[in-house]
Tab-separated table of C-alpha atoms in Angstrom:
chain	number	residue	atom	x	y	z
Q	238	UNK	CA	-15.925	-13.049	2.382
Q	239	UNK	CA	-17.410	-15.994	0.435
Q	240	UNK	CA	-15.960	-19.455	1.254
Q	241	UNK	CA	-14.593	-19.992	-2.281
Q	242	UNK	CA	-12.689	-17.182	-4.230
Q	243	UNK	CA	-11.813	-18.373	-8.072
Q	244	UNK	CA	-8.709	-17.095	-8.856
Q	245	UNK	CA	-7.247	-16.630	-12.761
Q	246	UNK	CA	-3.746	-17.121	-13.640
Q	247	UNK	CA	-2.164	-15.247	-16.385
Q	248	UNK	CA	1.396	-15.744	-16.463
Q	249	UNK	CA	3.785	-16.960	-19.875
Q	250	UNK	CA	6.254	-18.736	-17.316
Q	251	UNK	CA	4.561	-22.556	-16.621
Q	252	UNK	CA	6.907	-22.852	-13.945
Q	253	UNK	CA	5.667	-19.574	-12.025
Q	254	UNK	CA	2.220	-20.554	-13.510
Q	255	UNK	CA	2.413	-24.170	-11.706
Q	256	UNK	CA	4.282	-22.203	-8.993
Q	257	UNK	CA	1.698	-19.913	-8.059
Q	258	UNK	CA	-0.980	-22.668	-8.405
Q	259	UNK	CA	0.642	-24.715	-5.714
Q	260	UNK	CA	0.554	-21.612	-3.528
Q	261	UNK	CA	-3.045	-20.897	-4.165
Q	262	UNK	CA	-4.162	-23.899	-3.845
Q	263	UNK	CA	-2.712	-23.790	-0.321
Q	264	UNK	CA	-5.634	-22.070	1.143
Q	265	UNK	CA	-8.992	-23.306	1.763
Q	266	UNK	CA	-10.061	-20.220	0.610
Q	267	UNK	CA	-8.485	-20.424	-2.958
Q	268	UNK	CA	-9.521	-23.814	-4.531
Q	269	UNK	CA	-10.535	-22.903	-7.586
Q	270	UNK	CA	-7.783	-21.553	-10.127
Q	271	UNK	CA	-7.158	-21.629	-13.947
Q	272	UNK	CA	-4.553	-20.523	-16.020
Q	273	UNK	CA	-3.696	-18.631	-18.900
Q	274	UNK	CA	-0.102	-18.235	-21.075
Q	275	UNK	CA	-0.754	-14.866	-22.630
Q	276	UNK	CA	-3.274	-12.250	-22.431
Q	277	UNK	CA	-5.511	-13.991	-25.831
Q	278	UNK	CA	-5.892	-17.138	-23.977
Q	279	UNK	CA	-7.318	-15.567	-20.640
Q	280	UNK	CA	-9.781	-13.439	-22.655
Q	281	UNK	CA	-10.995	-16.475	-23.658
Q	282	UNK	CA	-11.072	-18.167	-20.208
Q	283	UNK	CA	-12.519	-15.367	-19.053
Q	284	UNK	CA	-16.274	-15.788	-20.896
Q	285	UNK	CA	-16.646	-19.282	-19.619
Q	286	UNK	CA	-14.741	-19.254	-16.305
Q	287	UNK	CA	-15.693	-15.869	-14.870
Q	288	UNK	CA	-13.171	-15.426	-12.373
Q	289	UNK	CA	-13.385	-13.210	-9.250
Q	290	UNK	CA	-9.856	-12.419	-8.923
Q	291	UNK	CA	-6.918	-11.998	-11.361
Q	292	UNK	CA	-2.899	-12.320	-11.033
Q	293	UNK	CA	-1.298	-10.965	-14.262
Q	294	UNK	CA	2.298	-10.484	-15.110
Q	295	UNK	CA	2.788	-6.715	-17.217
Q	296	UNK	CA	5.445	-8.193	-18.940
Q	297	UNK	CA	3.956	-10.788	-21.678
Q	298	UNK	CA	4.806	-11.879	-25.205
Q	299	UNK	CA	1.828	-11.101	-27.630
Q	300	UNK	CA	0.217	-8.244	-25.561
Q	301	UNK	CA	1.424	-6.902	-22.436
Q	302	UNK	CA	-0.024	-6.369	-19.666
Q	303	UNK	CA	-1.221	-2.717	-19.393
Q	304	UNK	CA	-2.853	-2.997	-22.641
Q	305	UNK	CA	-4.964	-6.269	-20.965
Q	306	UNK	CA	-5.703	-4.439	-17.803
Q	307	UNK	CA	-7.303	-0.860	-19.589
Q	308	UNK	CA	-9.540	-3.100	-21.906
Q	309	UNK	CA	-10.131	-5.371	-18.841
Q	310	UNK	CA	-11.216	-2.602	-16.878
Q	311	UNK	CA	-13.088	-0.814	-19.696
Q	312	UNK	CA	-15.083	-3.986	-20.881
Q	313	UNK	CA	-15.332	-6.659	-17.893
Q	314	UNK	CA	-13.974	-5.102	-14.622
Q	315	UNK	CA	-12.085	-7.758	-12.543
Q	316	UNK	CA	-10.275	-6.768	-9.181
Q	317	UNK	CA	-6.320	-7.666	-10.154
Q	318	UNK	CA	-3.139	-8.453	-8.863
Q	319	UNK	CA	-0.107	-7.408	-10.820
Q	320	UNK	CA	2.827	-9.712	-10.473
Q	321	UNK	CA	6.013	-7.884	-11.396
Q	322	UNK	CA	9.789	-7.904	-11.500
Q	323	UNK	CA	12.009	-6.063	-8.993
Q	324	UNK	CA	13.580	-4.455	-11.829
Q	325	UNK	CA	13.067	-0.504	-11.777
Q	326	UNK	CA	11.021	-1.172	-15.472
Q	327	UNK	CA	9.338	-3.362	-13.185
Q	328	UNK	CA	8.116	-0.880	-10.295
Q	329	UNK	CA	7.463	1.429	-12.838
Q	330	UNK	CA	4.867	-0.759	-14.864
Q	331	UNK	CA	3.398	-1.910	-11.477
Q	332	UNK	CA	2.614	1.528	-10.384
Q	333	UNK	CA	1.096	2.320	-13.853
Q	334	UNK	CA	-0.644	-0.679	-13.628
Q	335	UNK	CA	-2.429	0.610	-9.899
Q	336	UNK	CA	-3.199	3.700	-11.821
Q	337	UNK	CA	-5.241	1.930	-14.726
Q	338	UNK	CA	-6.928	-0.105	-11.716
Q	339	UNK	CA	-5.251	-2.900	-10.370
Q	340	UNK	CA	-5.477	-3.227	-6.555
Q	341	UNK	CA	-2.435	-5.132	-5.352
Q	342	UNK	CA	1.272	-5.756	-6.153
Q	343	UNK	CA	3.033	-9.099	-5.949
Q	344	UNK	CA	6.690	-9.080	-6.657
Q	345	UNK	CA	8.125	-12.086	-8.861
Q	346	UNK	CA	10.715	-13.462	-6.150
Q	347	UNK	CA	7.706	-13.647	-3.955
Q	348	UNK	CA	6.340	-16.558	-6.141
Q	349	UNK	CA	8.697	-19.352	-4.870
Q	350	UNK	CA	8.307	-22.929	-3.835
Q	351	UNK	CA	11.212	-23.482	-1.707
Q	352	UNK	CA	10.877	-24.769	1.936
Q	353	UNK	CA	12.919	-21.739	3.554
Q	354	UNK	CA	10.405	-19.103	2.043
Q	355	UNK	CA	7.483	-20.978	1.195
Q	356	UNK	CA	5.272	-19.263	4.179
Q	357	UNK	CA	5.556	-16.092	3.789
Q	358	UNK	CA	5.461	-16.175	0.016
Q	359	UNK	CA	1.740	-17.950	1.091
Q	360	UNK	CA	0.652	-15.769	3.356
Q	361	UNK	CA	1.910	-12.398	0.850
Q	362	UNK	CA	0.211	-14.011	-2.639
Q	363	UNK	CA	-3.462	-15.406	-0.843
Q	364	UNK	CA	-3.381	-12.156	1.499
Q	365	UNK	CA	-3.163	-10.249	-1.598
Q	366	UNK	CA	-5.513	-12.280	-3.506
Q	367	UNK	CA	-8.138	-11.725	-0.421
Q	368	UNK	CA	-7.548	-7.890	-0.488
Q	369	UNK	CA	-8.474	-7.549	-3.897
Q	370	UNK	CA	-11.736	-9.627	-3.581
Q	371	UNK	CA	-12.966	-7.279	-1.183
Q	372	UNK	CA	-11.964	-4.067	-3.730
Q	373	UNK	CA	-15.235	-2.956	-5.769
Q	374	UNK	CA	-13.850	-2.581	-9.747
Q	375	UNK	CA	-15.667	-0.338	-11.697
Q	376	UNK	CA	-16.104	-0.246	-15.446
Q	377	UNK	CA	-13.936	2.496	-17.154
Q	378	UNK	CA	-13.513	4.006	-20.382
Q	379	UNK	CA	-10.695	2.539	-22.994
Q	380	UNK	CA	-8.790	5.641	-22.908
Q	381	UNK	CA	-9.798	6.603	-19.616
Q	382	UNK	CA	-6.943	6.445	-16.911
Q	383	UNK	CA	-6.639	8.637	-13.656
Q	384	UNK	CA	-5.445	11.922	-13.785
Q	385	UNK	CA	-2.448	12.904	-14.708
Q	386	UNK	CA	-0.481	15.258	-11.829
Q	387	UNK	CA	2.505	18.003	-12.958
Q	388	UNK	CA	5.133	18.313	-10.990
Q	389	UNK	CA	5.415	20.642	-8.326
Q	390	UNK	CA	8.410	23.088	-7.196
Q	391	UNK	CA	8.831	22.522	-3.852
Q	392	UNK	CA	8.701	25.487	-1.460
Q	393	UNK	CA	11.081	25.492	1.398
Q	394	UNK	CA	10.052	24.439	4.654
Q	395	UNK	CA	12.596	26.354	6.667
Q	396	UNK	CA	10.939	29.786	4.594
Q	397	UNK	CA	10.297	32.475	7.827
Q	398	UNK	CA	7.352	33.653	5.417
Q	399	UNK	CA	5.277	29.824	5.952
Q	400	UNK	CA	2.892	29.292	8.503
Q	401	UNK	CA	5.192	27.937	11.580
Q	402	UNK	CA	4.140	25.326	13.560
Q	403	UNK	CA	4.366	25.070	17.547
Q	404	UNK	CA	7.196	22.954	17.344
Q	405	UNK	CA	9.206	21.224	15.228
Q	406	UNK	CA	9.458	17.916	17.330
Q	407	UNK	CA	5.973	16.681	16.313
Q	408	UNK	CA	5.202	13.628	14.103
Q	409	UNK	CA	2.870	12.089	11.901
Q	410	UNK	CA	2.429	8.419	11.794
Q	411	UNK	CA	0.433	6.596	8.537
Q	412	UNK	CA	-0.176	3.006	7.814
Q	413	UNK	CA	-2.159	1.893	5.091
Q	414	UNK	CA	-2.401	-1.406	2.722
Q	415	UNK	CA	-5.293	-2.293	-0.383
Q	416	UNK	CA	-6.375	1.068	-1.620
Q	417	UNK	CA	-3.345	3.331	0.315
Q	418	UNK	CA	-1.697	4.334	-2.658
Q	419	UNK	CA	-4.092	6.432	-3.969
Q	420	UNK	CA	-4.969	7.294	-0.148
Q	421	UNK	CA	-1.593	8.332	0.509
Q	422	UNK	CA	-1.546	10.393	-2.844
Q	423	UNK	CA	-4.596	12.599	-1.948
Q	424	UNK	CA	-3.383	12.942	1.408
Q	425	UNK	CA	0.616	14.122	0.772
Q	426	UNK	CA	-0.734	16.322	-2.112
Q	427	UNK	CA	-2.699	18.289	0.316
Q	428	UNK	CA	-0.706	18.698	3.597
Q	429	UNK	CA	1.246	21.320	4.026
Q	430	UNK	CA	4.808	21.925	2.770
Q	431	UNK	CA	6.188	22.737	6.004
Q	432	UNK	CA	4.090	19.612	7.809
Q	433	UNK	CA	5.962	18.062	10.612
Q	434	UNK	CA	7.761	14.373	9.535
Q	435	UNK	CA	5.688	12.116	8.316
Q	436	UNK	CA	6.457	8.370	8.810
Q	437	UNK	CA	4.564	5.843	6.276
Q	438	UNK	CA	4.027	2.347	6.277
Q	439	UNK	CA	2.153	1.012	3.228
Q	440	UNK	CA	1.887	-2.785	2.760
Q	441	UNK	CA	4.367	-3.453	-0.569
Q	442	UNK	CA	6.879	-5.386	-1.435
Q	443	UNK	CA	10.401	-4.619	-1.912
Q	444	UNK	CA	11.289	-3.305	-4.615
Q	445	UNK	CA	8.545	-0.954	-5.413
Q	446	UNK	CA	8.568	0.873	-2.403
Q	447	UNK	CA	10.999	3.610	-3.890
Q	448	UNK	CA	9.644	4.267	-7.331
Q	449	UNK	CA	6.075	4.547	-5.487
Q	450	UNK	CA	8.200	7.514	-3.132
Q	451	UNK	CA	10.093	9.098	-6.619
Q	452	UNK	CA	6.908	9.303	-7.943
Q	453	UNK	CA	5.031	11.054	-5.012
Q	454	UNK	CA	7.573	12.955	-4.645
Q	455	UNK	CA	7.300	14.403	-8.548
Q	456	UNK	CA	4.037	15.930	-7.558
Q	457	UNK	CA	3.816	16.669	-3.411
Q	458	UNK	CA	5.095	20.134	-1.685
Q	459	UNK	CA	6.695	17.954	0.876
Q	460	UNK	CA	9.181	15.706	-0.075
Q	461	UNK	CA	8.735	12.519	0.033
Q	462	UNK	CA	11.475	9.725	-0.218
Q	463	UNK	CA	12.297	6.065	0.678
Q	464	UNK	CA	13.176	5.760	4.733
Q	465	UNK	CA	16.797	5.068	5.327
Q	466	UNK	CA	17.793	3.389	8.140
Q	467	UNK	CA	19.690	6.089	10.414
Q	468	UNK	CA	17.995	9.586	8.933
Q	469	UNK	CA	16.968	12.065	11.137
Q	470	UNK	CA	13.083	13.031	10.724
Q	471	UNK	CA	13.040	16.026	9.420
Q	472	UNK	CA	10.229	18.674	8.962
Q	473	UNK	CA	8.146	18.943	5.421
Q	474	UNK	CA	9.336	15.578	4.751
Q	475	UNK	CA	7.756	11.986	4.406
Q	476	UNK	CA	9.295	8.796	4.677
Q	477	UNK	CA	7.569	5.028	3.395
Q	478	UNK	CA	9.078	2.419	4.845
Q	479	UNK	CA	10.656	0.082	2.557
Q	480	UNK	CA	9.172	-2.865	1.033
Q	481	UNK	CA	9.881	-5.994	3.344
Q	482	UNK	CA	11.403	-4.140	5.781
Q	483	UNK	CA	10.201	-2.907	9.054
Q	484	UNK	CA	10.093	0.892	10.157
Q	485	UNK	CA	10.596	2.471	13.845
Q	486	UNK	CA	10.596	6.176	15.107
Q	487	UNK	CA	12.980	6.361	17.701
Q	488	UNK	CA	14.040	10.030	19.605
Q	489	UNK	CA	17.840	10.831	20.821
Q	490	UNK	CA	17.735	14.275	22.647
Q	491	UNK	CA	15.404	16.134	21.110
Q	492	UNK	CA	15.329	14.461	17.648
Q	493	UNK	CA	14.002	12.061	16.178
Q	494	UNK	CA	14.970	9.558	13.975
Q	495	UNK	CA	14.378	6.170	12.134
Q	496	UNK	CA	15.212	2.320	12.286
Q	497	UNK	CA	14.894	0.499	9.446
Q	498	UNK	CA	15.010	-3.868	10.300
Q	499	UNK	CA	14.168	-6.596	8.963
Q	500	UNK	CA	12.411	-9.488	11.244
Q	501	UNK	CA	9.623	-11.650	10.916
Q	502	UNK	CA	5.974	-11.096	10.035
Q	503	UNK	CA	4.594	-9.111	12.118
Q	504	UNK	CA	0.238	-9.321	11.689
Q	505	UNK	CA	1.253	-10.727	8.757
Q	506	UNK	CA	3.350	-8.229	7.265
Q	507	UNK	CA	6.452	-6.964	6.532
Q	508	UNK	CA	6.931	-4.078	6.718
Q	509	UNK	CA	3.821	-3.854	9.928
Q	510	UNK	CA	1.823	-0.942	11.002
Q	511	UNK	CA	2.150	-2.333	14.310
Q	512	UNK	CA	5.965	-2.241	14.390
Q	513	UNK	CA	5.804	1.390	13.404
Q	514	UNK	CA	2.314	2.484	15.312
Q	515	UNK	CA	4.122	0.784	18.430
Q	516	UNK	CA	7.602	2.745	18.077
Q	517	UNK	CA	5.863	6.281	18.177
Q	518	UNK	CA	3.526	5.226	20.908
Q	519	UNK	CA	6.791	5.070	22.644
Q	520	UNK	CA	9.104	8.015	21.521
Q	521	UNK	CA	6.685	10.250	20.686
Q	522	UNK	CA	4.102	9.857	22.792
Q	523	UNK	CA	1.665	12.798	22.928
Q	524	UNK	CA	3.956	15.095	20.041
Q	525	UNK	CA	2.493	12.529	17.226
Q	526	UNK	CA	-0.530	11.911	15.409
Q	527	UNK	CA	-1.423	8.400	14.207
Q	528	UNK	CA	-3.700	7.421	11.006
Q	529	UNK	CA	-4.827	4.533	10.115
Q	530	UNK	CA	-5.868	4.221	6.322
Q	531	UNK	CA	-8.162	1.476	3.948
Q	532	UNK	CA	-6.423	-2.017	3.781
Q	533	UNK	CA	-7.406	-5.129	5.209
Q	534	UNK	CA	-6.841	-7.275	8.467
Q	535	UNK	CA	-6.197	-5.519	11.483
Q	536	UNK	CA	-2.353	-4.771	11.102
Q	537	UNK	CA	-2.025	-1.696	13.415
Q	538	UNK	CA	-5.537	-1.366	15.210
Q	539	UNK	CA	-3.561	-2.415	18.767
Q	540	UNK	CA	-0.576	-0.262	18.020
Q	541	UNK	CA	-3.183	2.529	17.246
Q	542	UNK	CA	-4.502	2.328	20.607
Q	543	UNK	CA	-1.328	2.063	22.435
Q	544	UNK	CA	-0.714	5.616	20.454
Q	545	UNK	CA	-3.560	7.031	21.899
Q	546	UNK	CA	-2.811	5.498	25.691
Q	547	UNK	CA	0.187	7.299	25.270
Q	548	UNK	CA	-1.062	10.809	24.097
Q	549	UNK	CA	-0.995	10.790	20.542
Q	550	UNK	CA	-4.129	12.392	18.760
Q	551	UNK	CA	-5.320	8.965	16.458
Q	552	UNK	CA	-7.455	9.296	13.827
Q	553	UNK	CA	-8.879	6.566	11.252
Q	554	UNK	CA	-10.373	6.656	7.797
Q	555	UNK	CA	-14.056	6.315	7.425
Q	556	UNK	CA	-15.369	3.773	5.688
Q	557	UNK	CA	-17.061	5.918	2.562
Q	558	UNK	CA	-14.165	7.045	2.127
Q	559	UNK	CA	-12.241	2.874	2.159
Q	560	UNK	CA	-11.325	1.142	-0.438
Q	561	UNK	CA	-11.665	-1.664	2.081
Q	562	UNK	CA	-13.206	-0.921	5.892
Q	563	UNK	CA	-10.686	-3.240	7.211
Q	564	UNK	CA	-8.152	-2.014	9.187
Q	565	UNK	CA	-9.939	0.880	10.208
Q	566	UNK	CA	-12.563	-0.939	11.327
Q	567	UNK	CA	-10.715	-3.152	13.441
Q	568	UNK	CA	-9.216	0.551	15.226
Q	569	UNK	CA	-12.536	1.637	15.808
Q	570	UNK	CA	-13.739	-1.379	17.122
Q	571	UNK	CA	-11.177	-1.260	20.566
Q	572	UNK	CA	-11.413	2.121	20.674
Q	573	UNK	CA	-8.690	2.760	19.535
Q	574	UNK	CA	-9.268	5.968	17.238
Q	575	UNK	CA	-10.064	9.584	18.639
Q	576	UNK	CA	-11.911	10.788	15.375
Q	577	UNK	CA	-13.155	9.091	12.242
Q	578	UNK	CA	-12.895	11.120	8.961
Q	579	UNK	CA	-13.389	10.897	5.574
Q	580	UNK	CA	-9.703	11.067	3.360
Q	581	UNK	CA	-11.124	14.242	1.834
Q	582	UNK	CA	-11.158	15.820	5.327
Q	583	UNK	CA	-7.820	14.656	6.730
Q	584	UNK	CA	-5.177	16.350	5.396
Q	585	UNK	CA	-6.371	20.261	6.822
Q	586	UNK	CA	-8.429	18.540	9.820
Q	587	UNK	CA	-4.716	16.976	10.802
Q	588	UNK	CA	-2.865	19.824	9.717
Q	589	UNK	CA	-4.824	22.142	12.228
Q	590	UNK	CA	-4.088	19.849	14.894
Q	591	UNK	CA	-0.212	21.393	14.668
């Protein structure tokens, strides 16, 4: 990563503009940063300042910003992070906005200046604004976007005519971060409907967590919902842990079920692979599977490899396949992942393994 990242503004707030400045500007990393009040005035920045990085808000006077981001992307591709509200209009444009090729999420009440919260609204906005550096934008068309999915009629699991597995006390264990949405997306479209539970923990904020489940959900066999603290794991289902909150597997008899906490950053994060990677190495043991997906830092490399001390088949994404080699890389590096597969392979490659 290059010692100086310049970052672009774009917010019609001063006060979050200045806010987010301050914050910024708090890293050695992030010297450099301009700002815009609307959409016009950044397209004008733009030609002279040439940022690498961009924080937009989607909701803007004058133009929002969706309409910004798809000519962005189509003219003068710039890795982005959305700032939204927590509002469920909010999630939804934030998600739309990762569709149309935005690489990171930053939710509005993480941009504060107060003493109590100030580090970990640091850490969250310049980890963010790191991530998407590393992301590779490419140019699309105007009235390109990704594809859109139908929705899907679920079969049911429990149906004596689907393949049955071994047993039903098996798990699956995902954490991803930059570039694990549309990881998790391939991956949940493809598994089977009658896969054993599948636990998820994606770096996002709160907020967003359970529009990002409704709308996987829409369009996988299994189903997939926000975790709630107390639910059994349950076959052909998947669970993402919510946004700044941390996620555990934990087994009574011969069930298993989940914790949902907060606490503090763990690697960082909130919610941490680690927390949950280090939960099923412990419950679970040799009945799980662990995969670690694109993001970056090394947020659940060691809890990876305490999976596979315990048993557990671990696999990790390769880094073709990455949006960014990060956290993968960082599992491979102690050893700490049995196989190394492209995304494409994954879902029947893990399926078999049941």
């Amino acid at each position: 990563m290059k010692k100086s990242i310049k970052v672009l503004v774009i917010d019609d707030s001063a006060l979050r503009r200045q806010t987010l400045t301050d914050i910024i500007n708090s890293d050695v990393q992030l010297p450099v940063v301009e700002t815009a009040a609307d959409p016009f005035f950044a397209a004008q920045k733009i030609r002279s300042f040439i940022p690498d990085v961009i924080t937009l808000d989607v909701e803007m006077p004058r133009m929002d910003g969706l309409t910004f981001l798809k000519t962005l992307m189509a003219q003068f591709p710039i890795p982005v992070v959305i700032i939204s509200s927590l509002t469920q209009n909010g999630s939804n444009l934030a998600l739309r906005a990762l569709d149309l090729g935005a690489v990171e999420i930053v939710a509005k009440s993480e941009i504060r200046n107060t003493k109590e919260h100030l580090e970990e609204s640091r850490i969250r906005i310049t980890d963010a604004i790191k991530a998407a550096y590393m992301v590779p934008v490419k140019r699309t068309g105007l009235g390109k976007t990704k594809p859109e999915y139908s929705p899907v009629t679920k079969p049911d699991p429990t149906n004596p005519n689907l393949p049955i597995y071994k047993t039903t006390d098996k798990v699956i264990a995902i954490g991803a971060s930059t570039g694990g949405t549309e990881a998790l997306r391939y991956f949940l479209r493809n598994v089977p409907a009658n896969s054993p539970g599948i636990l998820i923990t994606q770096h996002m904020p709160a907020g967003f967590t359970r529009s990002f489940a409704d709308s996987l959900n829409m369009i996988c066999e299994v189903t997939v919902k926000e975790a709630s603290d107390g639910e059994r794991v349950m076959r052909g289902h998947a669970y993402i842990a919510p946004g700044g909150r941390h996620m555990e597997l934990y087994r009574s008899g011969a069930k298993y079920f989940i914790k949902i906490q907060d606490g503090a950053l763990v690697n960082r994060h909130k919610p941490s692979v680690e927390v949950l990677f280090n939960s099923v190495a412990h419950h679970a043991g040799q009945n799980a599977v662990g995969i670690i997906m694109t993001g970056m830092g090394r947020d659940g490399a060691e809890g990876l490899l305490n999976m596979k001390a315990a048993g557990a088949r671990t696999v990790a994404q390769d880094e073709s396949s990455c949006v960014v080699f990060g956290m993968p890389k960082e599992a491979i590096k102690i050893g700490a992942a049995d196989q190394i597969m492209s995304l494409m392979e994954m879902p029947k490659r893990v399926s078999a393994y049941f």
